[in-house]
Amino acid sequence: MFRYATIPLLCLLVFLPSSRLAQDKPETPEPESATIQLTECLVLPSVGKYGRSPVHIDALEALILEGKFSNPKPGDAVVNSDGESIAWQSATAGDDGWIRGDDYRGANAFWVVPSDKEQTVLLHARGHSWVYANGIPHAGDPYGFGYVRTPVRLKKGDNTFLFGMGRGSLKAELQLLGDAPPRLVFGRDWTLPDLVVGQQPAKQMFGAVDVINTTESTLEIVPLVVGVSPLKMNERYTGVRVSVPAMSCRKVEVPIPVQGEVINAEYEYELSMIEPKGESIHLDNSLATTSFTVKVVDPTQARRVTFRSDIDGSVQYYGLRPAVPLGNDSAKPGIVLSLHGAGVEGIGQARAYSPKSWCHIVCPTNRRPFGFDWEDWGRLDALEVLAHAKSTLEHDPTKVWLTGHSMGGHGTWTVGAHFPDKFAAVAPSAGWESFFSYVSGSTFPEQYSISELLTRSTNPSRTLLHKYNYKSQGVYILHGDADDNVPVTEARRMRDELKQFHTDLQYFEQPGAGHWWDDGHDDGADCLDWQPIFDMFAHRRLPQMNEVQSVDFTTVCPEHSASSHWARIEMQEKQLAPSRIQIQLFPNKGRFEGTTENVTRLRLQLDGVITQRESVSIQLDSQELGECAWPTDGALTLRMSEGKWQAEASASLKLKGPHRCGWLKNGMNHRFVLVYGTNGSAAENEWSFNKARFDAEQWWYRGNGAVEVVADKDFRAAAYPDRGVVLYGNRVTNLAFDLLIQGSPVEAKPKQAVIGDKAVVRGDLAMLYTYPRVDSDLASVVVVGGTGIKGMRLTDRVAYFTSGASFPDVLVFGPEMLKDGTGGLLVGGYFSEDWEVSGGDWVWNKTIK
């Protein structure tokens, strides 16, 4: 219960009945073992300033970076960036094992553990954002889920653990594994589907579970599943071979065989992780074995559906409350995409609805109960789930609607705004507008020249920049007027903005209702399953493309969202600033007329929109283009050049466009792989592996993800076609640079940061940038590195996996950031359309000679 009390407003857990919230994950049996409990430690109240930002301030991290940190004693002080002296203080765990304090939010905890020998243990901690175990970084468990266990090699003598306490509380213990520890241990983070009585499942069903490598070498494993009941014992199914990094964990896909029609019985399996010997997969080589059960549900019940994500190839799930058609109903049902609140599972969201005869309720997960606030990869998860549901459920494609509660209400606003032609109506309940209206969005001091560019980079999170996109959707806003979690002013602000132009807007405040409420009129929870919302959905349809006579569409990044019906914005003049088109179609005349703002490349779909003819006429921004010949591919590309629009051939995929447009985090959208360097100094190579492993652990925790960690010397580009790659280090320390990046005008080199025709000679600069992968028209490379070991270590806690933290194409900064924040940035910018520095958008934060 304690972890709920420490969650801030953004992340309050909705208290549904346990039957609705629980994911019902199987318990993995564990042998009993001795533990060392954290009972006493030192705590340093916060000496940093963090947020949803590419920059942060931290006086303790600065000491670590400079090699000036040593084991503290009570009373030792650290001077923060405001000049205030903050002292380490003794702390004792309560009877429940938790370290707590009124001023511990954002604090650090230091724990010393003596050991009489070298041994491997599992650190089981909760409440921490990260931990340095004997100086080696590992991901934490800030939300207190309890399933994070980190293998640590204790040395003989004193061992140190430095925790970032994040949300203000910490509980930790070390699980001793004995003198002969198992090389692989099963974790507790299961992702499993449900089987449906009477259905014939797809030939290939799958789930996933995390495994923990307790050795100091990478382990290659293959999952092997044996059906126990009601399957035959001699049926064996092998999964995909994967690697698990040394002293770390990884989520592993597990095949789930089903023979014939599902019967009403528990489906039991035995799972072994096999270390292959060449091509041989044999149970004699099992590293770990466990059992699991897949639940069986009635066809009318809410259930879990698993799928493979195109983001990283991992197994994800979504909750589904299937439509229960009436016997005489021949109409196909619609799909309601429903987004959950913070701390809620997708299956819990599905169970909060009563069954409908005329629509399926489809509930994505945002990748985790907190996930990405339905932004970044959470937004992509919503789209992936919608696409999967459309491909597997019988439905009417014109009946697609969007709703959600709390964080999911925000998700409704942001997903609906980015993709206005995918939903006939949107209905946020208890939703907040944006990070900037509800919690701390990124802000940057105006005195720095780079601040405008960084602020612009956050525009994908600024909901109201996209407000005119709602014009094509019905909108119903629901909120309790006594909500003490998400204030009703959030709903009123959106209502007041939209009513200035929207013609299909409904608004309702439930008198006296708090954040979660249910008057019991039906089986569903009213704050989600609100009948007037579903009444509106029942009367809204998506138009066919040829029925759309006008488009009013705004985007801030074509790679995030580019299209509305037959119009697509492909390139901007000022990147990440709002780009808007207002275009009318006169189909009988074969004519388009309209205006554009901040658009340099535009594509208009003709096929399926108007009857084919020899040419079409276009007027844009008061310029008459004359008759444009009907294009052979059925879509017309227009370019703004020297202040005039002109028709041209389809743009090369080598240029920026909706398929690949920059903005650092977008480089990690295409089944990305993490490649660490082995060609640097011993310190640089150690950092590179540790950082790649740390990022893989963060991605697993925050995004339920599974990502490969590969050494540069083992990386083969042909084995990872069209996949994003994260490179750690610089061009010399990482051998994969030459395979993947050629001709980049931005380079991280030893003691040199190159930006076009400028080179900054410093060995302590951190560099983050993205650039097209040379052998792909889709994938990008993301570089996380620096000009030397100090610059590389400066990237250790950069928050690119935190929702709302936004990065331009390139960002270079020095250790000064840890004291001065934005003032410590050197340069940031966006490449031009053809991925050059010249013609791009660059800001130098300090004068470079």
Short mmCIF file of C-alpha atoms in Angstrom, two decimals, residues 500-686:
data_model
loop_
_atom_site.label_atom_id
_atom_site.label_comp_id
_atom_site.label_asym_id
_atom_site.label_seq_id
_atom_site.Cartn_x
_atom_site.Cartn_y
_atom_site.Cartn_z
CA GLN A 500 -14.51 29.11 -30.05
CA PHE A 501 -14.58 27.13 -33.31
CA HIS A 502 -15.89 23.60 -32.73
CA THR A 503 -19.40 22.74 -33.92
CA ASP A 504 -19.71 19.23 -32.44
CA LEU A 505 -18.69 19.67 -28.80
CA GLN A 506 -20.40 18.30 -25.69
CA TYR A 507 -19.35 18.94 -22.09
CA PHE A 508 -20.50 17.55 -18.74
CA GLU A 509 -19.34 17.90 -15.14
CA GLN A 510 -20.63 15.32 -12.69
CA PRO A 511 -21.67 17.23 -9.54
CA GLY A 512 -19.77 16.19 -6.42
CA ALA A 513 -17.76 13.52 -8.25
CA GLY A 514 -14.09 13.01 -7.57
CA HIS A 515 -11.49 11.45 -9.81
CA TRP A 516 -12.99 7.97 -9.95
CA TRP A 517 -16.75 7.60 -9.61
CA ASP A 518 -19.51 5.14 -10.38
CA ASP A 519 -23.23 5.64 -9.74
CA GLY A 520 -23.90 1.99 -10.49
CA HIS A 521 -26.36 2.42 -13.35
CA ASP A 522 -24.68 -0.44 -15.25
CA ASP A 523 -21.92 -2.99 -14.80
CA GLY A 524 -19.23 -0.56 -15.99
CA ALA A 525 -17.63 2.28 -14.05
CA ASP A 526 -19.49 5.48 -14.98
CA CYS A 527 -16.43 7.74 -15.20
CA LEU A 528 -15.31 5.46 -18.04
CA ASP A 529 -18.44 3.68 -19.20
CA TRP A 530 -20.53 6.86 -19.42
CA GLN A 531 -23.69 6.28 -21.40
CA PRO A 532 -23.86 9.75 -23.03
CA ILE A 533 -20.35 9.19 -24.42
CA PHE A 534 -21.42 5.93 -26.01
CA ASP A 535 -24.59 7.59 -27.30
CA MET A 536 -22.39 10.11 -29.08
CA PHE A 537 -20.11 7.38 -30.44
CA ALA A 538 -23.12 5.54 -31.85
CA HIS A 539 -23.96 8.56 -34.01
CA ARG A 540 -20.50 9.41 -35.33
CA ARG A 541 -18.80 7.83 -38.35
CA LEU A 542 -15.52 8.30 -40.15
CA PRO A 543 -16.00 9.60 -43.69
CA GLN A 544 -14.57 7.89 -46.74
CA MET A 545 -11.63 9.78 -48.17
CA ASN A 546 -13.64 10.97 -51.21
CA GLU A 547 -16.33 12.33 -48.89
CA VAL A 548 -13.93 14.83 -47.30
CA GLN A 549 -14.28 18.25 -48.92
CA SER A 550 -11.88 20.21 -46.71
CA VAL A 551 -8.86 19.56 -44.50
CA ASP A 552 -7.67 21.72 -41.62
CA PHE A 553 -4.63 19.99 -40.17
CA THR A 554 -1.69 20.94 -37.96
CA THR A 555 1.46 19.01 -37.15
CA VAL A 556 4.70 19.94 -35.41
CA CYS A 557 6.72 17.01 -36.76
CA PRO A 558 5.87 14.99 -39.88
CA GLU A 559 7.41 11.85 -38.38
CA HIS A 560 4.99 12.10 -35.44
CA SER A 561 1.93 12.82 -37.56
CA ALA A 562 1.77 13.98 -41.16
CA SER A 563 -1.62 13.22 -42.68
CA SER A 564 -5.26 14.01 -42.52
CA HIS A 565 -7.38 12.25 -45.11
CA TRP A 566 -5.97 13.16 -48.55
CA ALA A 567 -3.39 15.77 -47.48
CA ARG A 568 0.09 15.12 -46.06
CA ILE A 569 2.64 17.61 -44.74
CA GLU A 570 6.05 16.21 -45.63
CA MET A 571 8.51 18.95 -44.65
CA GLN A 572 8.60 22.13 -42.60
CA GLU A 573 10.46 25.39 -43.05
CA LYS A 574 11.01 25.80 -39.30
CA GLN A 575 11.27 22.34 -37.82
CA LEU A 576 9.15 21.41 -34.79
CA ALA A 577 7.18 24.66 -35.10
CA PRO A 578 3.47 24.26 -35.93
CA SER A 579 2.73 23.60 -39.60
CA ARG A 580 -0.88 24.07 -40.69
CA ILE A 581 -2.78 23.53 -43.91
CA GLN A 582 -6.35 24.63 -44.69
CA ILE A 583 -7.34 23.23 -48.07
CA GLN A 584 -10.67 22.81 -49.84
CA LEU A 585 -11.37 20.25 -52.52
CA PHE A 586 -13.72 20.92 -55.45
CA PRO A 587 -14.01 17.36 -56.80
CA ASN A 588 -16.14 18.15 -59.86
CA LYS A 589 -13.65 20.78 -60.94
CA GLY A 590 -10.60 18.75 -60.04
CA ARG A 591 -9.35 21.69 -58.02
CA PHE A 592 -7.71 22.35 -54.63
CA GLU A 593 -7.61 25.77 -52.97
CA GLY A 594 -6.08 26.70 -49.64
CA THR A 595 -3.40 28.16 -47.45
CA THR A 596 -0.32 26.81 -45.69
CA GLU A 597 1.81 27.88 -42.75
CA ASN A 598 5.38 26.66 -42.23
CA VAL A 599 5.15 24.02 -44.97
CA THR A 600 7.78 23.47 -47.66
CA ARG A 601 6.64 20.12 -49.05
CA LEU A 602 3.05 18.94 -49.38
CA ARG A 603 1.50 15.83 -50.91
CA LEU A 604 -2.11 15.57 -52.10
CA GLN A 605 -3.69 12.17 -52.74
CA LEU A 606 -5.71 12.16 -55.96
CA ASP A 607 -6.52 8.48 -56.56
CA GLY A 608 -9.73 7.53 -54.77
CA VAL A 609 -10.50 11.19 -54.09
CA ILE A 610 -11.45 12.64 -57.46
CA THR A 611 -12.12 11.11 -60.86
CA GLN A 612 -8.93 10.68 -62.84
CA ARG A 613 -8.37 13.36 -65.46
CA GLU A 614 -5.48 14.78 -67.45
CA SER A 615 -4.69 17.50 -64.92
CA VAL A 616 -5.81 19.19 -61.72
CA SER A 617 -5.70 22.86 -60.81
CA ILE A 618 -4.29 24.18 -57.57
CA GLN A 619 -4.26 27.50 -55.75
CA LEU A 620 -2.09 27.70 -52.64
CA ASP A 621 -1.35 30.81 -50.59
CA SER A 622 -2.96 33.02 -53.28
CA GLN A 623 -0.67 31.52 -55.92
CA GLU A 624 -2.23 29.90 -58.96
CA LEU A 625 -0.18 26.88 -60.01
CA GLY A 626 -2.12 26.34 -63.21
CA GLU A 627 -2.89 22.90 -64.54
CA CYS A 628 -0.79 20.13 -62.96
CA ALA A 629 -0.55 16.87 -64.88
CA TRP A 630 -2.08 13.85 -63.20
CA PRO A 631 0.86 12.06 -61.51
CA THR A 632 1.61 8.45 -62.40
CA ASP A 633 1.50 7.37 -58.74
CA GLY A 634 -1.84 9.08 -58.10
CA ALA A 635 -0.48 11.62 -55.62
CA LEU A 636 0.79 15.11 -56.32
CA THR A 637 3.90 16.45 -54.53
CA LEU A 638 4.25 20.23 -54.20
CA ARG A 639 7.33 22.10 -53.05
CA MET A 640 7.79 25.66 -51.83
CA SER A 641 10.93 27.04 -53.49
CA GLU A 642 12.03 30.66 -53.46
CA GLY A 643 8.62 31.74 -52.24
CA LYS A 644 6.63 29.86 -54.89
CA TRP A 645 4.86 26.53 -55.04
CA GLN A 646 5.65 24.11 -57.83
CA ALA A 647 4.81 20.50 -58.63
CA GLU A 648 7.63 17.98 -58.55
CA ALA A 649 8.30 14.26 -58.53
CA SER A 650 7.84 12.33 -55.30
CA ALA A 651 10.57 13.24 -52.84
CA SER A 652 13.53 10.93 -52.37
CA LEU A 653 13.44 8.83 -49.23
CA LYS A 654 16.98 10.03 -48.57
CA LEU A 655 15.45 13.39 -47.61
CA LYS A 656 13.66 14.15 -44.37
CA GLY A 657 9.99 13.27 -44.45
CA PRO A 658 7.23 11.45 -42.55
CA HIS A 659 9.25 8.23 -42.75
CA ARG A 660 12.35 9.73 -41.09
CA CYS A 661 12.50 13.32 -39.91
CA GLY A 662 14.90 13.60 -37.01
CA TRP A 663 14.07 14.42 -33.35
CA LEU A 664 16.39 12.11 -31.43
CA LYS A 665 13.87 9.74 -29.86
CA ASN A 666 12.36 8.88 -33.24
CA GLY A 667 15.59 7.06 -34.06
CA MET A 668 14.51 4.38 -31.56
CA ASN A 669 11.23 3.46 -33.26
CA HIS A 670 12.30 0.70 -35.65
CA ARG A 671 13.30 -2.45 -33.73
CA PHE A 672 16.39 -0.71 -32.49
CA VAL A 673 19.51 -2.50 -31.27
CA LEU A 674 22.12 -1.20 -28.81
CA VAL A 675 25.75 -1.45 -30.00
CA TYR A 676 28.56 -0.77 -27.53
CA GLY A 677 32.13 0.04 -28.42
CA THR A 678 35.19 -2.13 -27.78
CA ASN A 679 37.88 -0.08 -29.56
CA GLY A 680 38.53 2.58 -26.93
CA SER A 681 40.47 2.66 -23.71
CA ALA A 682 39.60 0.17 -20.98
CA ALA A 683 37.56 2.86 -19.21
CA GLU A 684 35.74 3.87 -22.40
CA ASN A 685 34.93 0.26 -23.29
CA GLU A 686 33.67 -0.46 -19.77
#
